[in-house]
Coordinates of C-alpha atoms and ligand atoms in Angstrom, one line a residue:
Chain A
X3 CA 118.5 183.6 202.4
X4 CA 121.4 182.1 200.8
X5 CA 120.1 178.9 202.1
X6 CA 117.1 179.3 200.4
X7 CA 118.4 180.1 197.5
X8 CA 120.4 177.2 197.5
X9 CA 117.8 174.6 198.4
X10 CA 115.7 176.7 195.3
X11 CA 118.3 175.4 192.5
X12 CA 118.8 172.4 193.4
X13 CA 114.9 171.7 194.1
X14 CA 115.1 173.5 190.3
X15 CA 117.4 171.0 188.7
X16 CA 116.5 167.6 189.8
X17 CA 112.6 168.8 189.2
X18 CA 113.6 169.5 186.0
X19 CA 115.0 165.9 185.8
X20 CA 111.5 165.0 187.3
X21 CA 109.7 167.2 184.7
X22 CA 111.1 165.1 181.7
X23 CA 110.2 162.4 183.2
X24 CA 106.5 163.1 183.9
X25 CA 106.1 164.7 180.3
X26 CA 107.3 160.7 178.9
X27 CA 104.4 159.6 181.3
X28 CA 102.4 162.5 179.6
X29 CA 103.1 161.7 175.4
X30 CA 102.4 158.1 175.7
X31 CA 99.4 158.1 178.0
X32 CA 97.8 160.8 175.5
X33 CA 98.7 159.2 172.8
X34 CA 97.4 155.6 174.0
X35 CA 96.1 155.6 177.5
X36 CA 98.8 153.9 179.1
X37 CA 101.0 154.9 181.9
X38 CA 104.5 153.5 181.4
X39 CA 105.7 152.7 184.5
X40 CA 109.3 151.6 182.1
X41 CA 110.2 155.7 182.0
X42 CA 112.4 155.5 184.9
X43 CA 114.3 152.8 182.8
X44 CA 115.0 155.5 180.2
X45 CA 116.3 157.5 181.7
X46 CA 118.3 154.5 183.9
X47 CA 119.1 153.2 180.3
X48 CA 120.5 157.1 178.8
X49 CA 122.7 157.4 181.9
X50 CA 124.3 154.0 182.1
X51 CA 124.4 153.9 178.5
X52 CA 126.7 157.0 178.0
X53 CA 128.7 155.6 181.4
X54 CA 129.5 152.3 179.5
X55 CA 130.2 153.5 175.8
X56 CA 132.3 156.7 177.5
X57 CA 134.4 153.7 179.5
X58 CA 135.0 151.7 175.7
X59 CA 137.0 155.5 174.7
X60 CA 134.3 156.8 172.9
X61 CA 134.1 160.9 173.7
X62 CA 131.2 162.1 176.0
X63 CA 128.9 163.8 173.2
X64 CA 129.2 160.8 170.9
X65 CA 128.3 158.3 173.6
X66 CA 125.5 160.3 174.9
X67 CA 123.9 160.2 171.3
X68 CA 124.6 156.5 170.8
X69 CA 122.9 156.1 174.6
X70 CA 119.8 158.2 173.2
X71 CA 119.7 156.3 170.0
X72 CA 119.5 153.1 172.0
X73 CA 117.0 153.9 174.5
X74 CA 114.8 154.8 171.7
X75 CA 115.2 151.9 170.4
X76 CA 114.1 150.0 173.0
X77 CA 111.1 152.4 173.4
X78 CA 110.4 151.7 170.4
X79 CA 110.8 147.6 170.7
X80 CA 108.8 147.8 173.6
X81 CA 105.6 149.4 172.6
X82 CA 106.0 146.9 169.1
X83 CA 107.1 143.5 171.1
X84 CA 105.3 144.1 174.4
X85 CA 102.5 146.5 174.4
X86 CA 101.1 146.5 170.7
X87 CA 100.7 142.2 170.9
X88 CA 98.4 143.0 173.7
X89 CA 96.4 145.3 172.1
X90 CA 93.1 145.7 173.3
X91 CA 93.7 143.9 176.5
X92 CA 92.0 146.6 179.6
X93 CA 94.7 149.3 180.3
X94 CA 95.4 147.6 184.3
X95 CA 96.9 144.8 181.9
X96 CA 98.8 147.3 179.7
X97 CA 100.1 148.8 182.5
X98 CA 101.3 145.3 184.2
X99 CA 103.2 144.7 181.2
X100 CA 104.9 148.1 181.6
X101 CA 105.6 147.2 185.3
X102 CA 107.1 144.1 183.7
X103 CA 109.0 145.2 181.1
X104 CA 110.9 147.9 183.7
X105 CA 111.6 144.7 186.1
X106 CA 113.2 143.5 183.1
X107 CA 115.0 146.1 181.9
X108 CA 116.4 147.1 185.3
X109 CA 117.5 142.9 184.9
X110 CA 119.0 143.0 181.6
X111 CA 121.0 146.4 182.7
X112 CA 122.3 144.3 186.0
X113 CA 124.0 141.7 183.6
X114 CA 125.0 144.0 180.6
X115 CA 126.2 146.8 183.1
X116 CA 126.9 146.2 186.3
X117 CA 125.5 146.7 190.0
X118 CA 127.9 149.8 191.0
X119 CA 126.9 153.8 191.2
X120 CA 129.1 155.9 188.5
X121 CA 129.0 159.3 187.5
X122 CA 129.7 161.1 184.3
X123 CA 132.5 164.3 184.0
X124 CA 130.1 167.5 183.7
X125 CA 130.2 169.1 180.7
X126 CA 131.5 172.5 181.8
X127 CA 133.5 170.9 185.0
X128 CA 132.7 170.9 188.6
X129 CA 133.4 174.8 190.0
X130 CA 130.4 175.4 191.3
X131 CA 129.5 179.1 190.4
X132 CA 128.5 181.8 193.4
X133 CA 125.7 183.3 193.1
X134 CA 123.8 185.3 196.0
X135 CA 125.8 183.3 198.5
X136 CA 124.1 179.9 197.1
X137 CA 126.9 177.5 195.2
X138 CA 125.4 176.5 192.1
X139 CA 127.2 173.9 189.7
X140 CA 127.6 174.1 186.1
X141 CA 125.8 171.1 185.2
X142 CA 122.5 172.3 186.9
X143 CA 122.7 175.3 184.8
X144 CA 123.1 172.4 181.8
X145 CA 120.1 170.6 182.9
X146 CA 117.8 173.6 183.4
X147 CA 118.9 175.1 180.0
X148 CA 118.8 171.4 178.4
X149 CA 115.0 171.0 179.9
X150 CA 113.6 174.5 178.3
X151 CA 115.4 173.7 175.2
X152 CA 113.2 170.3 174.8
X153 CA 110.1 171.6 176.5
X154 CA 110.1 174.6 173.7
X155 CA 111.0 171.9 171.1
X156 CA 108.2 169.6 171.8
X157 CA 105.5 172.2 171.9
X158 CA 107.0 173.7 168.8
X159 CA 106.5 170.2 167.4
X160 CA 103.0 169.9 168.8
X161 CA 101.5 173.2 167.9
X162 CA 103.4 173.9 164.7
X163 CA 103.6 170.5 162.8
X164 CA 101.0 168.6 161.5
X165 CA 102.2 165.4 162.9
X166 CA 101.7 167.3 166.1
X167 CA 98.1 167.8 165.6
X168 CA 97.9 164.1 164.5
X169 CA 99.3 162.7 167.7
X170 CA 96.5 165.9 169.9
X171 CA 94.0 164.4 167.6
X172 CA 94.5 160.7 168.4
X173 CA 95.0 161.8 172.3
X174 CA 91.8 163.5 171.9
X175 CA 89.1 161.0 170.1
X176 CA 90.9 157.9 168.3
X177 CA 88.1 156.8 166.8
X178 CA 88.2 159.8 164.5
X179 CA 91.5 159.9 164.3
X180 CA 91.5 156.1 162.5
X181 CA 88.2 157.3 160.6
X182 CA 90.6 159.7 158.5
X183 CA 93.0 157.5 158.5
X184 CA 95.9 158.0 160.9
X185 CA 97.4 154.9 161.6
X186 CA 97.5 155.3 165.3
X187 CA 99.2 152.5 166.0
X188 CA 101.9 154.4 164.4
X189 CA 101.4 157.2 166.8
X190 CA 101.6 155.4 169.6
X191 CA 105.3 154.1 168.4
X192 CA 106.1 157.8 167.8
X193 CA 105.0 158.5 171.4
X194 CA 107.1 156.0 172.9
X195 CA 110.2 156.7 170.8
X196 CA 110.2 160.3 171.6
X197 CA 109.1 159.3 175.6
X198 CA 112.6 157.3 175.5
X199 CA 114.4 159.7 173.7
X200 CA 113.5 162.2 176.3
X201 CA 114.0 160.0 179.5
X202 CA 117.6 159.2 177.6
X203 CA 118.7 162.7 177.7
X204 CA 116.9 163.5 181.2
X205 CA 119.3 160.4 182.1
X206 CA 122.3 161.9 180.7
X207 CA 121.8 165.5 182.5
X208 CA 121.5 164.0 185.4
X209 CA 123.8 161.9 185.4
X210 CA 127.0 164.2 186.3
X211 CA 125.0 165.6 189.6
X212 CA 123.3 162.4 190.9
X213 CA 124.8 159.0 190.0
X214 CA 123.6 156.5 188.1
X215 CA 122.9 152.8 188.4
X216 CA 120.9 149.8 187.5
X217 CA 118.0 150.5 189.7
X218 CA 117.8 154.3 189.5
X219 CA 114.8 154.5 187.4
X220 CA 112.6 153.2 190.1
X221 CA 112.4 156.0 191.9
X222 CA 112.6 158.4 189.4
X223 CA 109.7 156.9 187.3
X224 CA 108.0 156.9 191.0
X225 CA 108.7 160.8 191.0
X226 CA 108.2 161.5 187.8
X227 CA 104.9 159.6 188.1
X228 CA 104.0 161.9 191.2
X229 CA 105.1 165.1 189.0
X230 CA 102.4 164.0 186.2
X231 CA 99.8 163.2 188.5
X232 CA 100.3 166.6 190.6
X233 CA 100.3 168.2 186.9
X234 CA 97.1 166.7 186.1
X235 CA 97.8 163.5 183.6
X236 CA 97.9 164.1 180.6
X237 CA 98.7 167.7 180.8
X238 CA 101.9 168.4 179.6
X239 CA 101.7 172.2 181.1
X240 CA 101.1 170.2 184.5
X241 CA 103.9 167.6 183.8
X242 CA 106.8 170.6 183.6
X243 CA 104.9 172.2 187.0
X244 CA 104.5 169.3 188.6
X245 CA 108.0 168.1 187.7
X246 CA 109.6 171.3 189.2
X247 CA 107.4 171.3 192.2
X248 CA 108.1 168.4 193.7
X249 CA 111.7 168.7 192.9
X250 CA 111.6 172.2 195.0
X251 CA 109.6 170.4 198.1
X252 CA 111.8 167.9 198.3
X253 CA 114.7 170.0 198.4
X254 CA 113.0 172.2 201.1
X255 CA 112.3 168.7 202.9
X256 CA 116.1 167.5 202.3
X257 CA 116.9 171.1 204.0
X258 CA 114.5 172.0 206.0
X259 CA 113.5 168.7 207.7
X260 CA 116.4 165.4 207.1
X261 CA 117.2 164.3 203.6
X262 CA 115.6 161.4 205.1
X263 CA 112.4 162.7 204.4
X264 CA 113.2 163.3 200.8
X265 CA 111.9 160.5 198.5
X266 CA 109.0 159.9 200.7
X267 CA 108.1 163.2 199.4
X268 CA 106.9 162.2 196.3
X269 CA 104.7 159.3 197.9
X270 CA 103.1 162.0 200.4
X271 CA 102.3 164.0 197.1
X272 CA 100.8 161.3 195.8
X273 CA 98.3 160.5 198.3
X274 CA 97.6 164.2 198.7
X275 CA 96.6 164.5 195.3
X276 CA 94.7 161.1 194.9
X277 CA 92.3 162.1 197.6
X278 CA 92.3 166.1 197.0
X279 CA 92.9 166.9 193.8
X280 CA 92.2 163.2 191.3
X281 CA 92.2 165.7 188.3
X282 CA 95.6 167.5 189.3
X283 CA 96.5 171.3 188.8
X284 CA 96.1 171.3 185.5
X285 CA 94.2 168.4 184.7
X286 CA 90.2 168.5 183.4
X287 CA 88.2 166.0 185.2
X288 CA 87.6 162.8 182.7
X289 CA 84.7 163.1 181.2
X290 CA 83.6 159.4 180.1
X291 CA 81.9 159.2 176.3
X292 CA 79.0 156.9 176.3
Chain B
X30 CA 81.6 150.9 144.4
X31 CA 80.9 149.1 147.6
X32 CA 79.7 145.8 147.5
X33 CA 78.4 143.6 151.6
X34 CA 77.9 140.4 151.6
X35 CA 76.2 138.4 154.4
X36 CA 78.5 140.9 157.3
X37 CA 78.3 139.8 161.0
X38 CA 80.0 141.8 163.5
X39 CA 79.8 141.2 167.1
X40 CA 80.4 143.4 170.2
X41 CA 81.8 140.7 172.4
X42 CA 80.5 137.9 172.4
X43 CA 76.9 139.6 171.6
X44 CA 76.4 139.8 167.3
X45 CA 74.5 142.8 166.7
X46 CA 75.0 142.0 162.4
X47 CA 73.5 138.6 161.8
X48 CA 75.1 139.0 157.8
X49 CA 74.4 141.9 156.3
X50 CA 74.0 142.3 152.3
X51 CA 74.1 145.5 150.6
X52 CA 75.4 147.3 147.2
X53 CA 76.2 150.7 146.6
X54 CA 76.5 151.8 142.6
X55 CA 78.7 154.5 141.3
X56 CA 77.5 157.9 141.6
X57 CA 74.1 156.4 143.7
X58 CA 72.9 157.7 147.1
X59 CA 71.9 154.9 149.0
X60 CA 70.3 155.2 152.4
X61 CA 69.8 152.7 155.1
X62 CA 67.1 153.7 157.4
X63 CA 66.2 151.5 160.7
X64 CA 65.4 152.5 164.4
X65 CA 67.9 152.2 167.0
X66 CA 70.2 149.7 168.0
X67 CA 69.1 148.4 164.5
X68 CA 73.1 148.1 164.1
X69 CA 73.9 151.1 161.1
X70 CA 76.4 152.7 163.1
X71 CA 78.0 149.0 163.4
X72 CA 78.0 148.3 159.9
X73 CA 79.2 152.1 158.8
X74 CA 82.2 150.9 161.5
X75 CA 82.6 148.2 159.8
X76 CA 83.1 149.5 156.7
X77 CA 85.3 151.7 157.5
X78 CA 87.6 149.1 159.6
X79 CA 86.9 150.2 163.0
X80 CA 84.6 147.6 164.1
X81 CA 86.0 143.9 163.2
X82 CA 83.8 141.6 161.2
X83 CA 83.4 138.2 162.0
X84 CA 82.0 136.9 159.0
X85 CA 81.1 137.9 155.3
X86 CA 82.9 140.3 152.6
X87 CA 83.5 144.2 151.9
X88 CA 84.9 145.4 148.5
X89 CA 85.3 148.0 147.4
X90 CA 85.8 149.0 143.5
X91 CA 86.0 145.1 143.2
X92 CA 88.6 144.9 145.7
X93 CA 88.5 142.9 148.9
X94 CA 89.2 145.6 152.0
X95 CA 87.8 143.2 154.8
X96 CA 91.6 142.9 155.6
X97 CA 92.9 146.5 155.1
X98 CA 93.2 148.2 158.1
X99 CA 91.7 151.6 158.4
X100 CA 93.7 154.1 157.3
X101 CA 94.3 151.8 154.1
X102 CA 90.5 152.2 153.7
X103 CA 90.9 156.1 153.7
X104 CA 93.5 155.9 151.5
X105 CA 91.5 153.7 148.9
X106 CA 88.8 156.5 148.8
X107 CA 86.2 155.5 151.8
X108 CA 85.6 158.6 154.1
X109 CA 83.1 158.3 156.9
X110 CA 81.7 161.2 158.5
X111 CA 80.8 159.5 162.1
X112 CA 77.7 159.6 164.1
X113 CA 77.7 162.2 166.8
X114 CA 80.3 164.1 164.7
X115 CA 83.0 163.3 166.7
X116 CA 85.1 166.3 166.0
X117 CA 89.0 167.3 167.5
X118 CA 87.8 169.2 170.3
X119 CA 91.0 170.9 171.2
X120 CA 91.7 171.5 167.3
X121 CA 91.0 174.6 165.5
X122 CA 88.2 174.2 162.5
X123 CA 91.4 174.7 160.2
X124 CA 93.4 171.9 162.0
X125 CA 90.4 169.5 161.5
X126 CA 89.9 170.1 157.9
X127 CA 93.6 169.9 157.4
X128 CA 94.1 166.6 159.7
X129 CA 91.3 165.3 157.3
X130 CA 93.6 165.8 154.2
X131 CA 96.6 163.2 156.3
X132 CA 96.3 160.0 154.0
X133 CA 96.8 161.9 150.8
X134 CA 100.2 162.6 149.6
X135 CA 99.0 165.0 146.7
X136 CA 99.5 168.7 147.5
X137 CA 97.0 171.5 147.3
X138 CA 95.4 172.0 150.1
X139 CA 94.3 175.5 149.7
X140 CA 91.9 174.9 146.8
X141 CA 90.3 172.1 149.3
X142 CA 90.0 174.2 152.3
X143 CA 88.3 177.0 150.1
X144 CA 86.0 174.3 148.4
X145 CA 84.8 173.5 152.0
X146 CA 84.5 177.1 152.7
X147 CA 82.3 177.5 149.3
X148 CA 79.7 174.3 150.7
X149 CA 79.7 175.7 154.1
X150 CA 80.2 179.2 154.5
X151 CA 79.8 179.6 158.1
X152 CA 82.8 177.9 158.6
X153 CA 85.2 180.6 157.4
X154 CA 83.8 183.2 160.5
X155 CA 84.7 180.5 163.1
X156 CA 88.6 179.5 161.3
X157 CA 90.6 179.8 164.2
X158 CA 88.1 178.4 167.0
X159 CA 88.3 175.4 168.8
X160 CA 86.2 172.6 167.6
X161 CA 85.0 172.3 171.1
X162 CA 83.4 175.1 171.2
X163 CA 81.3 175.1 167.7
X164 CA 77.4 174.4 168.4
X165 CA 76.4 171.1 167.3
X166 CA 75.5 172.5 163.8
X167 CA 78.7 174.1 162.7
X168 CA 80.3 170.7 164.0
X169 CA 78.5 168.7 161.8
X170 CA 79.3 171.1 159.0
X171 CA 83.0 170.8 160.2
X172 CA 82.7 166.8 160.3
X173 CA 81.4 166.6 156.8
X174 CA 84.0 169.3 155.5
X175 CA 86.8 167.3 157.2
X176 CA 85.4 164.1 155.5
X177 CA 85.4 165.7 152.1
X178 CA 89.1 167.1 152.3
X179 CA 90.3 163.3 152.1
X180 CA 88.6 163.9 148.4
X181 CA 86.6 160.5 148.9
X182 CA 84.7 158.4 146.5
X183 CA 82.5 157.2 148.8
X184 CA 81.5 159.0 151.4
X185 CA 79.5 157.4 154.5
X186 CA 77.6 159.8 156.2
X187 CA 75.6 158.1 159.5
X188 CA 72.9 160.9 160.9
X189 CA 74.1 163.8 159.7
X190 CA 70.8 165.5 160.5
X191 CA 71.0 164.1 163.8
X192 CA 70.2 167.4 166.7
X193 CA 70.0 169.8 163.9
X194 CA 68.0 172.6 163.4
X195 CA 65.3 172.6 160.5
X196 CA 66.8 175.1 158.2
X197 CA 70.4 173.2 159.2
X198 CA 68.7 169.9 158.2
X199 CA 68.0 171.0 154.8
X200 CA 71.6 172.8 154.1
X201 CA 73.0 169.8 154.8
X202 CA 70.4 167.6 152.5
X203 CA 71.3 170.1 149.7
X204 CA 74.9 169.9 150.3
X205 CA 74.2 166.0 149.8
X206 CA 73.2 166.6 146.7
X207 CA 75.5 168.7 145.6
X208 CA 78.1 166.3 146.5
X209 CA 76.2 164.0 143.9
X210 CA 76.4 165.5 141.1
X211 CA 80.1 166.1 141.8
X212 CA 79.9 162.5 141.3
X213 CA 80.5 161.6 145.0
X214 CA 79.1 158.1 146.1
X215 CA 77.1 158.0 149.1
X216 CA 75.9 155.9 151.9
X217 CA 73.3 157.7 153.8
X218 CA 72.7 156.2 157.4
X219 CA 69.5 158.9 158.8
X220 CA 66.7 158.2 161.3
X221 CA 64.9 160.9 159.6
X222 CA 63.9 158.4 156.7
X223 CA 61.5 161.0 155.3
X224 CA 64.6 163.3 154.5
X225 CA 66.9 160.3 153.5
X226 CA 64.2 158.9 151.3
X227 CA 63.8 162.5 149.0
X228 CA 67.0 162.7 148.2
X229 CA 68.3 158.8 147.9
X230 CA 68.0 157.1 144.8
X231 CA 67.9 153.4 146.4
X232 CA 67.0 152.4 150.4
X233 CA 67.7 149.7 152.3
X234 CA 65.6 148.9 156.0
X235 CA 67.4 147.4 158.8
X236 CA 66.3 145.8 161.4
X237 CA 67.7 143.9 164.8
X238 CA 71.6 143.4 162.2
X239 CA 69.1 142.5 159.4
X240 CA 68.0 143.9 156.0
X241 CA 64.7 143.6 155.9
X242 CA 63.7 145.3 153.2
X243 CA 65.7 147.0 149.8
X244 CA 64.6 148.9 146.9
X245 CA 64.2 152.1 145.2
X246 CA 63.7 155.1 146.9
X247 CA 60.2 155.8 145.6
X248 CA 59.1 152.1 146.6
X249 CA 60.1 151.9 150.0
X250 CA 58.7 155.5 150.6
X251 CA 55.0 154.3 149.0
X252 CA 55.9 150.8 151.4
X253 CA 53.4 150.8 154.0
X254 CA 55.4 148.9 156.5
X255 CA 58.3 151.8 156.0
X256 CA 55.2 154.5 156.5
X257 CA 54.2 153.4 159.6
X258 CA 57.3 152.5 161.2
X259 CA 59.1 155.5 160.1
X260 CA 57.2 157.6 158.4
X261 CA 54.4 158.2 161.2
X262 CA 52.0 157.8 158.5
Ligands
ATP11 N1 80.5 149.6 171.9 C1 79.5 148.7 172.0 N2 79.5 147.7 172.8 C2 78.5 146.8 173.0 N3 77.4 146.9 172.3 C3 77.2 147.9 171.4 C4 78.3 148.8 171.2 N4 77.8 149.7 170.3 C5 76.6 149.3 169.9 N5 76.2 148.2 170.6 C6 75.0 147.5 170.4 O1 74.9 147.0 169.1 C7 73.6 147.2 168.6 C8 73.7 148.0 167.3 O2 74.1 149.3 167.6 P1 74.4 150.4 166.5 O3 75.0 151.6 167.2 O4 75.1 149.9 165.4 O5 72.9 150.7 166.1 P2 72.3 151.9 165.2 O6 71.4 151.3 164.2 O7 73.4 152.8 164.8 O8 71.5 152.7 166.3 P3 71.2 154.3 166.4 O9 70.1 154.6 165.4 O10 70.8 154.5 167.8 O11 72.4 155.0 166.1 C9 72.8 147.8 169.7 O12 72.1 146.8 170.3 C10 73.8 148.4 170.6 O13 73.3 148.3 171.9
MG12 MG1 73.9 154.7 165.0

């Protein structure tokens, strides 16, 4: 029982991890079709961000910003420099130039950074907590609290803010959405600032539990992928689900079976879904206008 | 107002407008009738700077917009209510009349909403509802409302009366009108040429991305090309 309970929070946190990552999948393909296959570099980029600006002297909070300032940034540069140039290209080409631009962020970070793992201090140090016999740490509690908090914060945004509706009403027919003049290219830029901004702070959180390198983003984007297409894509409902589902079967998998079996987890979810379930959980079967 | 000149568009490598010329006058309804595939839809597109043109001129109160991008367009005063209505599904009716207020910067967009309401009354009873699941009428209602609430001066309407009901057909042709003497500009796009042709003051015909034939209302209605082709007379 206690086992269970443990395997249950720490399947919890990193699928919360995984969640954030499928819901930057999520806002930029509603918002232009595209599945970034650069959010695992986010979140890569948030972590080793904060690692390197926290090793210059600069305090933990004000280094995390700076990382989540950057990575939107680049977010940002990349949907400008990268994806708007190509602009009406077919999506299989969009999303090579995502592949390529995460091949060349993962790059860049090698040189600017380095090629070693490195952890961040936790924010409310390392004692785990007993609870029901299962050992939970601080930090998990962080990221758990941290994911609700910008899950609540981006539907707020979506259902309360006319902005919001802007970006549900390019998602949903961009024709009409240009006819009354929303500029969506502008949308689209919002979607992939706020995509890097979350995959920054997903890469912070995480970074205290599970280190971080160059090449981390691979798998999460891999994982997070699976979490959004378990979810249903484009389903931001599905995204969190998804996120926290996988995040619990590959903990029972890591328990149950050999940590071995963990990342291929994801993979076997993907297949699953591709064959059983295209739409997802959550998903609505695309329905193709004529 | 609005002012064509010798438009060609292309879908691909396919043109579907071999140069297109039309005017529209202040305070006019003009209507451009032509059977399908005649290209309206691609010129009302075209207009409105979703579909690029390869050739020719658009201005619009004397100014060139062939450049502007769209939302440039809307903010100019050019509203387009689009074929097949092409409404926010998952948006409420209130969210789509709001969302069709985004280029303007002025405030006040109660009175708008309840000027809306006061054309199309139904409206109100269905506030809260997705736009999904409005019957094809009440959508078009909600597409034309969501067009007005930019506060246009010209407004491009392409088959309004398209899958409508009889007694729907002629709300909306009166609401047209209206709309006129409020001292709206329109550009009428209907297959139903007999409806377009009793309320416009000037027509054009198109045919295969070609006008092939312009004048007033009246004329073109007495033409008797017009009233076999799409009169049925
Ligand atoms: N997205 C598209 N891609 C390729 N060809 C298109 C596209 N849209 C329209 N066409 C073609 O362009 C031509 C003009 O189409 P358009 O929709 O402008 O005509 P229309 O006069 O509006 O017709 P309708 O009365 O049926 O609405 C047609 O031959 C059509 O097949
Ligand atoms: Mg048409």
């Amino acid at each position: 029982m206690a086992e269970l309970l443990q395997f249950v929070f720490s399947g919890l946190t990193v699928g919360a991890i995984y969640a954030l990552v499928a819901l930057g999948f999520t806002l930029i393909y509603k918002a232009s079709d595209i599945i970034n296959f650069a959010q695992g570099e986010f979140v890569m980029l948030g972590g080793m961000t904060t690692v390197f600006v926290t090793l210059a002297g600069v305090s933990l909070p004000l280094a995390a910003l700076i990382a989540i300032i950057v990575t939107t940034a680049i977010g940002l540069a990349l949907h400008r420099f990268a994806i708007e140039p190509a602009r009406g290209a077919s999506p299989v080409a969009l999303i090579m130039i995502t592949i390529g631009a995460s091949i060349f962020l993962r790059g860049v970070a090698q040189i600017i950074f380095d090629r070693r793992f490195h952890s961040l201090p936790s924010l409310f140090g390392g004692d785990p907590i007993k609870f029901g016999g299962a050992a939970i740490l601080p930090q998990s509690l962080v990221v758990l609290a941290s994911a609700m908090v910008i899950v609540t914060l981006l539907w707020l945004f979506i259902d309360r803010t006319l902005l919001g509706k802007a970006v549900i009403a390019t998602a949903a027919n961009r024709l009409a959405a240009r006819l009354i003049g929303v500029d969506t290219r502008r949308i689209v830029d919002f979607s992939f600032a706020v995509s890097a901004a979350i995959g920054a702070i997903a890469g912070v959180l995480i970074t205290p539990i599970a280190l971080t390198s160059y090449d981390v983003g691979t798998l999460l984007a891999l994982k997070g992928f699976a979490a959004a297409m378990l979810g249903g894509i484009g389903s931001a409902l599905g995204a969190v689900v998804g996120g926290l589902l996988i995040g619990l079967f590959e903990a029972f998998a890591a328990g149950y079976l050999s940590s071995n079996y963990k990342d291929a987890v994801a993979f076997l979810i993907i297949l699953v879904v591709l064959v059983s379930i295209p739409q997802g959980l959550f998903g609505r079967a695309k329905i193709e206008r004529v | 107002m609005l002012s064509i000149e010798n438009v060609k568009s292309a879908y691909g490598r396919i043109e579907v407008l071999h140069g297109v010329t039309l005017y529209v006058g202040v305070g006019e309804i003009v209507t451009l009738i032509g059977a399908n595939g005649a290209g309206k839809t691609t010129l009302m597109r075209a207009i409105s700077g979703v579909q690029p043109i390869t050739d020719g001129s658009i201005r619009f109160k004397s100014v060139p917009i062939e450049q502007q991008p769209a939302h440039a367009r809307v903010a100019s005063g050019i509203s387009q209510v689009p074929e097949g209505r092409q409404v926010f599904e998952p948006l409420s009716v209130k969210d789509n009349l709001k969302l069709g207020a985004w280029r303007r910067r002025d405030g006040d967009l109660e009175q708008d909403l309840a000027r809306v309401c006061a054309l199309f009354p139904m409206l109100e009873a269905i506030w809260e509802m997705p736009a999904g699941a409005l019957s094809g009428g009440q959508q078009q209602m909600l597409a034309i409302g969501r067009a007005l609430m930019a506060k246009p001066q010209l407004l491009l309407l392409d088959e309004p009366s398209m899958g409508l009901a009889p007694n729907l057909v002629d709300h909306v042709l009166s609401v047209i009108r209206a709309l006129k003497n409020d001292s709206l500009t329109i550009l009428l796009v209907e297959q139903n040429a007999r409806a377009a042709l009793s309320i416009a003051d000037r027509a054009y015909v198109m045919e295969t991305g070609k006008v092939t034939l312009s004048g007033a209302a009246a004329e073109i209605q007495a033409d008797h090309r017009v009233r076999e082709a799409y009169l049925g007379i």
